[in-house]
PDB file of C-alpha atoms in Angstrom:
ATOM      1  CA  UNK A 969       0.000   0.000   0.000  1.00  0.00           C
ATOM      2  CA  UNK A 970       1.243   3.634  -1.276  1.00  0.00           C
ATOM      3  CA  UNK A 971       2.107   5.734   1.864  1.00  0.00           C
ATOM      4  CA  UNK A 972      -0.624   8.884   1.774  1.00  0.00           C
ATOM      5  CA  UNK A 973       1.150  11.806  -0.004  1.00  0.00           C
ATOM      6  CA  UNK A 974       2.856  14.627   2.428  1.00  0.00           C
ATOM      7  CA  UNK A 975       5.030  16.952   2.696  1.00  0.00           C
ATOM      8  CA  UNK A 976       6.600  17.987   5.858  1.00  0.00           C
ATOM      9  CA  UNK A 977       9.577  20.455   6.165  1.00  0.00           C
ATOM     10  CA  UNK A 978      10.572  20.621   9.786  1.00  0.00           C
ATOM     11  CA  UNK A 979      12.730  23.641  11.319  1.00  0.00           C
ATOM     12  CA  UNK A 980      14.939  23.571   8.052  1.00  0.00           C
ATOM     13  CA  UNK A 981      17.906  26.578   7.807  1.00  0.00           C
ATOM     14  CA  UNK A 982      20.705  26.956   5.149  1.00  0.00           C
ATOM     15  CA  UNK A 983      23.804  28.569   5.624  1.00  0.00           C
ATOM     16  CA  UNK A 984      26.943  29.379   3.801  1.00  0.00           C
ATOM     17  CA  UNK A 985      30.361  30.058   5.164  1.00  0.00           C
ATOM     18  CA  UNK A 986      32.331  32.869   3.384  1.00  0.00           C
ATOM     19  CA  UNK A 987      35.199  33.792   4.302  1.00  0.00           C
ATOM     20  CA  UNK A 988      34.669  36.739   6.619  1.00  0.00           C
ATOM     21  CA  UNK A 989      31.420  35.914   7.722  1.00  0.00           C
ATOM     22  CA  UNK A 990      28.881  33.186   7.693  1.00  0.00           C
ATOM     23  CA  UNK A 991      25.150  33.898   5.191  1.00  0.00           C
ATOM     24  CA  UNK A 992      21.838  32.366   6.911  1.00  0.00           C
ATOM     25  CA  UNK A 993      19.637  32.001   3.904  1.00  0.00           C
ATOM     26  CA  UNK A 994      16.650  30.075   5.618  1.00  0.00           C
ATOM     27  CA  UNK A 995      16.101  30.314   8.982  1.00  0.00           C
ATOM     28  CA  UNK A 996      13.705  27.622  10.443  1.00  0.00           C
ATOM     29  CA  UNK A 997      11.161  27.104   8.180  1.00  0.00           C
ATOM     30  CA  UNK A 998       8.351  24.865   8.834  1.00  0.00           C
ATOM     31  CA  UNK A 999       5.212  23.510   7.424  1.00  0.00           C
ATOM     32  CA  UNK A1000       3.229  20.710   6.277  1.00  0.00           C
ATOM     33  CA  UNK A1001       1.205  19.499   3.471  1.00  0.00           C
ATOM     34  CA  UNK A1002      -1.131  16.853   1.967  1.00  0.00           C
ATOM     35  CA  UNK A1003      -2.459  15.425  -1.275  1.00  0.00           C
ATOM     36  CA  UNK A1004      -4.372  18.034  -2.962  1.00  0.00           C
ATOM     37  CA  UNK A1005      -2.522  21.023  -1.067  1.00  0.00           C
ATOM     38  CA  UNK A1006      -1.303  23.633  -2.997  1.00  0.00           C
ATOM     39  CA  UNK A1007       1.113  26.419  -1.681  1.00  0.00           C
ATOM     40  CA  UNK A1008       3.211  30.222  -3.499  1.00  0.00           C
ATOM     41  CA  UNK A1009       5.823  30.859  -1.726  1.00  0.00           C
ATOM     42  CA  UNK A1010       6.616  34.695  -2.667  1.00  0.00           C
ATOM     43  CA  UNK A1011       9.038  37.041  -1.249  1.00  0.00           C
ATOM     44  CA  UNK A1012      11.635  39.637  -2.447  1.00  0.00           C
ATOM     45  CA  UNK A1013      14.710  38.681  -4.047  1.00  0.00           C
ATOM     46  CA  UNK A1014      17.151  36.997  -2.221  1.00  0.00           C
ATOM     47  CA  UNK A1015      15.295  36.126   0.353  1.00  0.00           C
ATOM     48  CA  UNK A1016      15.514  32.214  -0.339  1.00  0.00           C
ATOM     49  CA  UNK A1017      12.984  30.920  -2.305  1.00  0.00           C
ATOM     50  CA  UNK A1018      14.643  29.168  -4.652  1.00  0.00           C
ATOM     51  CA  UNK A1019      16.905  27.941  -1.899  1.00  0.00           C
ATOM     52  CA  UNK A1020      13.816  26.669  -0.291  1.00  0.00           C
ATOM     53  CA  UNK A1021      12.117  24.990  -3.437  1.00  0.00           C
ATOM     54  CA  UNK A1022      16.006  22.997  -3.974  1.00  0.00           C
ATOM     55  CA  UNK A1023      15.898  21.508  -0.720  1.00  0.00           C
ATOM     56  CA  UNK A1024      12.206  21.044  -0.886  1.00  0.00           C
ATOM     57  CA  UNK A1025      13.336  19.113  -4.095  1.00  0.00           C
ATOM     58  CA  UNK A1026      16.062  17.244  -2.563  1.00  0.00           C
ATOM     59  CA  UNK A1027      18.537  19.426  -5.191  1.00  0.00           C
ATOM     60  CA  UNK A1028      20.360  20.999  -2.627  1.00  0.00           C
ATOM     61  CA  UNK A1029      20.358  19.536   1.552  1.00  0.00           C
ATOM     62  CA  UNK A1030      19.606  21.660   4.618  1.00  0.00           C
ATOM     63  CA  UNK A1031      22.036  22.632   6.995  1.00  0.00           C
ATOM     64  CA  UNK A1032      20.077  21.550   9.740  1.00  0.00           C
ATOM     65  CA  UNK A1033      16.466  20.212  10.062  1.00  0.00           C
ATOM     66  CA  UNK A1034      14.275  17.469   8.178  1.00  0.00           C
ATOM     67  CA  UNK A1035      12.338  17.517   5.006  1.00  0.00           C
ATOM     68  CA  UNK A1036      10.172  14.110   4.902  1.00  0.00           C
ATOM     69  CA  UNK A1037       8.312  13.329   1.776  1.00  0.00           C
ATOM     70  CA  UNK A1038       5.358  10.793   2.030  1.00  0.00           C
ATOM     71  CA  UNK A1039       6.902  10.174   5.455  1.00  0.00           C
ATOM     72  CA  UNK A1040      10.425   9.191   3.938  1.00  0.00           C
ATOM     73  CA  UNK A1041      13.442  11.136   4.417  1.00  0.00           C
ATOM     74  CA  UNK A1042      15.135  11.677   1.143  1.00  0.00           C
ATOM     75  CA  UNK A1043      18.451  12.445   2.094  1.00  0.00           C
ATOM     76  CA  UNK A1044      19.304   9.393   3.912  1.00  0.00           C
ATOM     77  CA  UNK A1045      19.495   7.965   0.819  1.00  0.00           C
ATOM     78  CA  UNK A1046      22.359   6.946  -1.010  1.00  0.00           C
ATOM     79  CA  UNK A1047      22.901   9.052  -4.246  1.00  0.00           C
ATOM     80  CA  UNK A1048      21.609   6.669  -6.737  1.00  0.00           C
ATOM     81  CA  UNK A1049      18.897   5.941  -4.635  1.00  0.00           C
ATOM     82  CA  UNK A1050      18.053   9.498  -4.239  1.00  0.00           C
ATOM     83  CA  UNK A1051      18.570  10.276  -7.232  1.00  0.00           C
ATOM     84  CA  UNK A1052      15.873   7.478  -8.220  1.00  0.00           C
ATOM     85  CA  UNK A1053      13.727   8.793  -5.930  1.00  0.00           C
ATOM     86  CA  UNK A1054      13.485  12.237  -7.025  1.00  0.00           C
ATOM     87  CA  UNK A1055      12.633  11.212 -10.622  1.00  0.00           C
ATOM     88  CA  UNK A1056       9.674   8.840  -9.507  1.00  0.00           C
ATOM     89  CA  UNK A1057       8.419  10.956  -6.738  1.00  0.00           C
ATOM     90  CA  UNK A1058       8.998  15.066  -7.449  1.00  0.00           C
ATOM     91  CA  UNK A1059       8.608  17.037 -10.771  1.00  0.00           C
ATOM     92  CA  UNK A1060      10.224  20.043 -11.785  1.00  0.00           C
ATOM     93  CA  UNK A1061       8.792  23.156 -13.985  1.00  0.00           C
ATOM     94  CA  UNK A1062      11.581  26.109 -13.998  1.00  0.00           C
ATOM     95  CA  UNK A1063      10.530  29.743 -15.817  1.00  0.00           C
ATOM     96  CA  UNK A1064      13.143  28.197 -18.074  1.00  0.00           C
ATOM     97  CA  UNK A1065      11.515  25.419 -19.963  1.00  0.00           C
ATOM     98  CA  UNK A1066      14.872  23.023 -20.192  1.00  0.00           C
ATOM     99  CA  UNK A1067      13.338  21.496 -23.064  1.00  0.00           C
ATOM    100  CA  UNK A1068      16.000  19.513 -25.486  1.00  0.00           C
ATOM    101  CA  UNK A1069      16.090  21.405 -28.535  1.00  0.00           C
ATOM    102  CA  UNK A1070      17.286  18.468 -30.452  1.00  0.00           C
ATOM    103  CA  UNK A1071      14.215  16.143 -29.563  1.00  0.00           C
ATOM    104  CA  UNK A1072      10.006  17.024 -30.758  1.00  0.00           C
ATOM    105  CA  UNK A1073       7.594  17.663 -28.134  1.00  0.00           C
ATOM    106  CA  UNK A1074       6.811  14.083 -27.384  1.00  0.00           C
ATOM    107  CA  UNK A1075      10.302  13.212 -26.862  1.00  0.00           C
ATOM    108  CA  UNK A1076      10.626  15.830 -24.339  1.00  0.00           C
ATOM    109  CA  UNK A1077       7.425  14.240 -21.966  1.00  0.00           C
ATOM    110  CA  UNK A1078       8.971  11.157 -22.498  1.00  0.00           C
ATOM    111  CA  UNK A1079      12.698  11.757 -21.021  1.00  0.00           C
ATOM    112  CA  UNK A1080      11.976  11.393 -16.818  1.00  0.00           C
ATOM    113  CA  UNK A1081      10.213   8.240 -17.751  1.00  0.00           C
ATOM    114  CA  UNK A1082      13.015   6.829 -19.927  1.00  0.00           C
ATOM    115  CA  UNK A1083      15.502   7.506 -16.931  1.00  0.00           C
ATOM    116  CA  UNK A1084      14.197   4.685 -14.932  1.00  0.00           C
ATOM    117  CA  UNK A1085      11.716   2.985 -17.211  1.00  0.00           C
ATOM    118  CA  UNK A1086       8.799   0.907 -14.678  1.00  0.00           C
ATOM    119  CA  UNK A1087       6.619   0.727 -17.244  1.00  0.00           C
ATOM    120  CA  UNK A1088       6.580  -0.587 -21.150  1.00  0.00           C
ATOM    121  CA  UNK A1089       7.463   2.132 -23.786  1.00  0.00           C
ATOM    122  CA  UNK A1090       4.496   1.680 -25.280  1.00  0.00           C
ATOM    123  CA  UNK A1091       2.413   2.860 -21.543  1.00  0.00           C
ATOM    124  CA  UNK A1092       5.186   5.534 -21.364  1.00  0.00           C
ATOM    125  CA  UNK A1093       4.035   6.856 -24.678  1.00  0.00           C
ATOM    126  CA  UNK A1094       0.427   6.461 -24.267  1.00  0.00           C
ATOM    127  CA  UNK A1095       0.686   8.889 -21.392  1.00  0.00           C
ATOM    128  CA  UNK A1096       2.891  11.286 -22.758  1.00  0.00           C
ATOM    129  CA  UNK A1097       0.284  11.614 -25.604  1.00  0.00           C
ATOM    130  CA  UNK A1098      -2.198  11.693 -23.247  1.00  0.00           C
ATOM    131  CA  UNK A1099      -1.000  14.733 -20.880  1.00  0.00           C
ATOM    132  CA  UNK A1100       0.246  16.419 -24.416  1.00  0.00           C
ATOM    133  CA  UNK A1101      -3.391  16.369 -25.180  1.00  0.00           C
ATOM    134  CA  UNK A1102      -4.663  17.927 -21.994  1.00  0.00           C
ATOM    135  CA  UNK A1103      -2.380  20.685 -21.883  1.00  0.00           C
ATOM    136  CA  UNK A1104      -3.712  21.400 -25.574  1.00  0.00           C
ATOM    137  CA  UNK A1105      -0.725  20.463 -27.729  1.00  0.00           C
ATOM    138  CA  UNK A1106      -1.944  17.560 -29.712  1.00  0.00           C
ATOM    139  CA  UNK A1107      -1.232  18.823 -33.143  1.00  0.00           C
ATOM    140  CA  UNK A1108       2.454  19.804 -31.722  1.00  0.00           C
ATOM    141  CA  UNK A1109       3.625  15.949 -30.897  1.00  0.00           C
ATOM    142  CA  UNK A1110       6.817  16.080 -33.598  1.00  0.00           C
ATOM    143  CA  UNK A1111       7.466  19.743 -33.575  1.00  0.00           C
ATOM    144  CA  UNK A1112      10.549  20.553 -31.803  1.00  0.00           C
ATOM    145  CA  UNK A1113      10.762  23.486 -28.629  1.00  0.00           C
ATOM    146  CA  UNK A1114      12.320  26.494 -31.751  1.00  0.00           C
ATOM    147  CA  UNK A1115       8.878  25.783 -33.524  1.00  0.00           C
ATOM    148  CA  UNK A1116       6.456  26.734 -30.774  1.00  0.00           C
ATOM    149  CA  UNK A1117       5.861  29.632 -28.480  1.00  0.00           C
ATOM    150  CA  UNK A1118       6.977  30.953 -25.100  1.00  0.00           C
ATOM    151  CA  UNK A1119       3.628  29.528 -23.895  1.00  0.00           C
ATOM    152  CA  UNK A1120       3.591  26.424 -25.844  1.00  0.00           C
ATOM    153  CA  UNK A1121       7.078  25.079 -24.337  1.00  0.00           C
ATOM    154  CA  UNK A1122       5.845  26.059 -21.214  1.00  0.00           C
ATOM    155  CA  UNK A1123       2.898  23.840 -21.369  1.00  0.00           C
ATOM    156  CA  UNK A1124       5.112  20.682 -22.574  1.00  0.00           C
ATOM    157  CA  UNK A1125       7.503  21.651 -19.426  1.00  0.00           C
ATOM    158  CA  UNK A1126       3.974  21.023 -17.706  1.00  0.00           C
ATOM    159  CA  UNK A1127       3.207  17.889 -19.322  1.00  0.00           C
ATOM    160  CA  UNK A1128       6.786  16.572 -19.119  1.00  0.00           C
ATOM    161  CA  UNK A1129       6.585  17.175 -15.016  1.00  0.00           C
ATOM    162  CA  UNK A1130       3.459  14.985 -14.903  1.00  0.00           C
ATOM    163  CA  UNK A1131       4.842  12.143 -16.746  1.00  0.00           C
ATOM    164  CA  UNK A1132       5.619   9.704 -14.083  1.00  0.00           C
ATOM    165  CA  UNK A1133       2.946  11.243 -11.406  1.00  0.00           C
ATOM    166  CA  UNK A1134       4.967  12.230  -8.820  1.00  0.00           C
ATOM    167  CA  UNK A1135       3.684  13.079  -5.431  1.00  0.00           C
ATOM    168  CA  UNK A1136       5.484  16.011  -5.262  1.00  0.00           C
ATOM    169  CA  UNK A1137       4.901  19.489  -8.453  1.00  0.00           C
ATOM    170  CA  UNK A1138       7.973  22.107  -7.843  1.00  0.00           C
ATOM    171  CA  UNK A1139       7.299  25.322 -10.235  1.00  0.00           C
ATOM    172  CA  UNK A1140      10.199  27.566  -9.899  1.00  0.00           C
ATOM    173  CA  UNK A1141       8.878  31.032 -11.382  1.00  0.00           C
ATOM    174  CA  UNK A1142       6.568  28.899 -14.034  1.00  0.00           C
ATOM    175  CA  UNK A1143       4.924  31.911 -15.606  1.00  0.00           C
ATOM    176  CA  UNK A1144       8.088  34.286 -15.066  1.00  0.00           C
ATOM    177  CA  UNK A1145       9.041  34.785 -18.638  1.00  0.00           C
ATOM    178  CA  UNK A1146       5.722  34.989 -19.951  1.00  0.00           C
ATOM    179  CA  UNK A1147       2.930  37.953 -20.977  1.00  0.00           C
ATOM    180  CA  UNK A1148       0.191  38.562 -18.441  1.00  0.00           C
ATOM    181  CA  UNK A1149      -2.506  36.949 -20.934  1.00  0.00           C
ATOM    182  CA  UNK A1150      -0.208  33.413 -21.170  1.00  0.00           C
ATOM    183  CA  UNK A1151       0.907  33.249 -17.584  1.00  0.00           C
ATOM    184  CA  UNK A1152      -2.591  33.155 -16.656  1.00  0.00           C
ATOM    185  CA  UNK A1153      -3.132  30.368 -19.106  1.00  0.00           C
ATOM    186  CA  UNK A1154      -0.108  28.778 -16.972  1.00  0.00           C
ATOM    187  CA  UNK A1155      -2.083  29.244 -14.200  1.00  0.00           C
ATOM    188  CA  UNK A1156      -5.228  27.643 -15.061  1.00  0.00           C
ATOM    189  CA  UNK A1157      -3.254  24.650 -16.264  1.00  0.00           C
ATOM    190  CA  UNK A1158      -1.133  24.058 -13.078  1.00  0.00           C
ATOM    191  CA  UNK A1159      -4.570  24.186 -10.882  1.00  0.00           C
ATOM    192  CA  UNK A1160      -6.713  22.000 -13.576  1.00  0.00           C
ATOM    193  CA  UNK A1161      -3.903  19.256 -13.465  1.00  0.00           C
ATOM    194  CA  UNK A1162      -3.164  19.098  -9.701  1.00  0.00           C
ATOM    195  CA  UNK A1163      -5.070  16.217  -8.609  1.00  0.00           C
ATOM    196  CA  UNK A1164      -5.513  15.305  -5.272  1.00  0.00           C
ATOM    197  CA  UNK A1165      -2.712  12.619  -5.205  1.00  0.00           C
ATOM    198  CA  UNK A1166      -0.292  15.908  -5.638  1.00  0.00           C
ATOM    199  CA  UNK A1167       1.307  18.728  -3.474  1.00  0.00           C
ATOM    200  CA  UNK A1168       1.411  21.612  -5.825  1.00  0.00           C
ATOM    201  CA  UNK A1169       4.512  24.126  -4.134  1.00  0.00           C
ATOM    202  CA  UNK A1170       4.951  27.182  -6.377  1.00  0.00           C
ATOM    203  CA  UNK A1171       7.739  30.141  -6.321  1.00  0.00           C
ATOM    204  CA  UNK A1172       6.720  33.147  -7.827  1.00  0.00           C
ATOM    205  CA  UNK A1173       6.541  36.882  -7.777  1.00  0.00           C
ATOM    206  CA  UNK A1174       3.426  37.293  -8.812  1.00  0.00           C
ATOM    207  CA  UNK A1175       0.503  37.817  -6.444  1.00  0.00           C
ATOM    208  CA  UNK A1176      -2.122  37.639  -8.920  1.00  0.00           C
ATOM    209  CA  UNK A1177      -0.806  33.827  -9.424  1.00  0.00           C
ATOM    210  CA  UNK A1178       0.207  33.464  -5.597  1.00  0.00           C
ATOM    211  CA  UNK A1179      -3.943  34.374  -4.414  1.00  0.00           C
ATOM    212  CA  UNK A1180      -5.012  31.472  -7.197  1.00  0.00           C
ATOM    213  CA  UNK A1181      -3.539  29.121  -4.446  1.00  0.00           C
ATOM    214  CA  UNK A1182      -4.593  27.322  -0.979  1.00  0.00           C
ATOM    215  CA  UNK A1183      -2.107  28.734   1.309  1.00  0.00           C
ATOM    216  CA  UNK A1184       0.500  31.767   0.922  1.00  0.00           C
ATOM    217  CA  UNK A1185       3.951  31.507   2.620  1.00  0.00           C
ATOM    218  CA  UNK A1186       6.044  34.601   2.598  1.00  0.00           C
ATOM    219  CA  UNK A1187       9.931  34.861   3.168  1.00  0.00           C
ATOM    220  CA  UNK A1188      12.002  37.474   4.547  1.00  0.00           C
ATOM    221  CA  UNK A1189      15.127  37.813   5.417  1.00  0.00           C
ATOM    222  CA  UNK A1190      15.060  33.933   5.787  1.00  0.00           C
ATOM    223  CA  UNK A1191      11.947  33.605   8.083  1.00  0.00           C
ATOM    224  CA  UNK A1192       8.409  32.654   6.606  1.00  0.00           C
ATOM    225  CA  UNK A1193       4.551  34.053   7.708  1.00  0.00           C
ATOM    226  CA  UNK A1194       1.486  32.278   6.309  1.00  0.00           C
ATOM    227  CA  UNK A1195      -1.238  34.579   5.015  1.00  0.00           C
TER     228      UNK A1195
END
């Protein structure tokens, strides 16, 4: 039986030594999620979001405190086994697309299942066409990322994060790059796709996008309020 889907990040700080002095990026933050939560973190510049939304994603580890994910603690894992782990379980959507320019739309949804295939091609493909087709792409399957628009690769970066279901959605400034009238396209997606076996965590400066969510956390000089 599949644990229930959570998200708990308990009392977590980063810190970096320089030289002279010593930088506290995140000081203590804590909170908890479940299936069908959805959360914007926003904040000023520099004040650790993106710090937060690595650990969060088991990119980058705390300096002290616990992030647990479906009640499993990521970084006791070996590297290959995290690294296994954060494919199946956490997907990524950056205001940078990171598609391949060398592969078509299709082959783009397809790559995080290809890393550790669990299922036959053949399933992998059937779902890649399938969330293609919900995020409105169908007629784009062999174009490649140059042929479509700021919105459009932004929509297979959606589909592409879905591919192998993870428990865990990490947007990173999703609708950053884009016009006001496309971002909130963006928008609608990410909140018609969340299902309620996913935690939906979202960095962004935007408060029009950030009030679209459950919960608000904001971060200042490394501490967080909920609004």
């Amino acid at each position: 039986m599949q644990p229930a889907v959570s998200l708990k990040v308990d009392a977590v700080t980063k810190n970096y030594e320089t030289t002279h002095n010593r930088v506290e990026v995140l000081r203590g933050i804590s909170f908890e999620m479940s299936g069908g939560d959805s959360l914007a973190i926003t904040g000023p510049s520099g004040s650790g979001k993106s710090t937060l939304l690595q650990i969060i994603g088991t990119l980058d580890q705390p300096s002290s405190g616990r992030v647990l994910i479906n009640d499993r603690d990521p970084f006791s894992l070996p590297e290959v086994g995290l690294a296994r782990f954060r494919n199946s379980a956490i997907g990524f959507i950056f205001q940078d697309h990171h598609l391949l320019p060398q592969y078509s739309v299709l082959e783009n949804v397809l790559i995080p299942a290809l890393a550790y295939p669990s299922s036959s091609s053949s399933s992998s493909r059937n779902t890649a066409v399938q969330l293609i087709e919900r995020v409105g792409l169908s007629h784009r399957l062999s174009h490649r990322p140059a042929e479509l628009s700021g919105g459009e690769r932004q929509r297979v970066a959606v589909a592409r994060s879905l591919i192998n279901q993870p428990s865990l959605l990490l947007c990173d400034e999703p609708t950053g790059s884009l016009d006001q009238a496309t971002a909130s396209d963006v928008g609608d997606l990410l909140i018609e796709l969340q299902s309620d076996d996913t935690i939906l965590v979202v960095v962004t400066h935007s408060l029009e996008l950030a009030a679209r969510f459950d919960r608000r956390l904001e971060l200042r000089e490394g501490l967080c309020s909920d609004h």
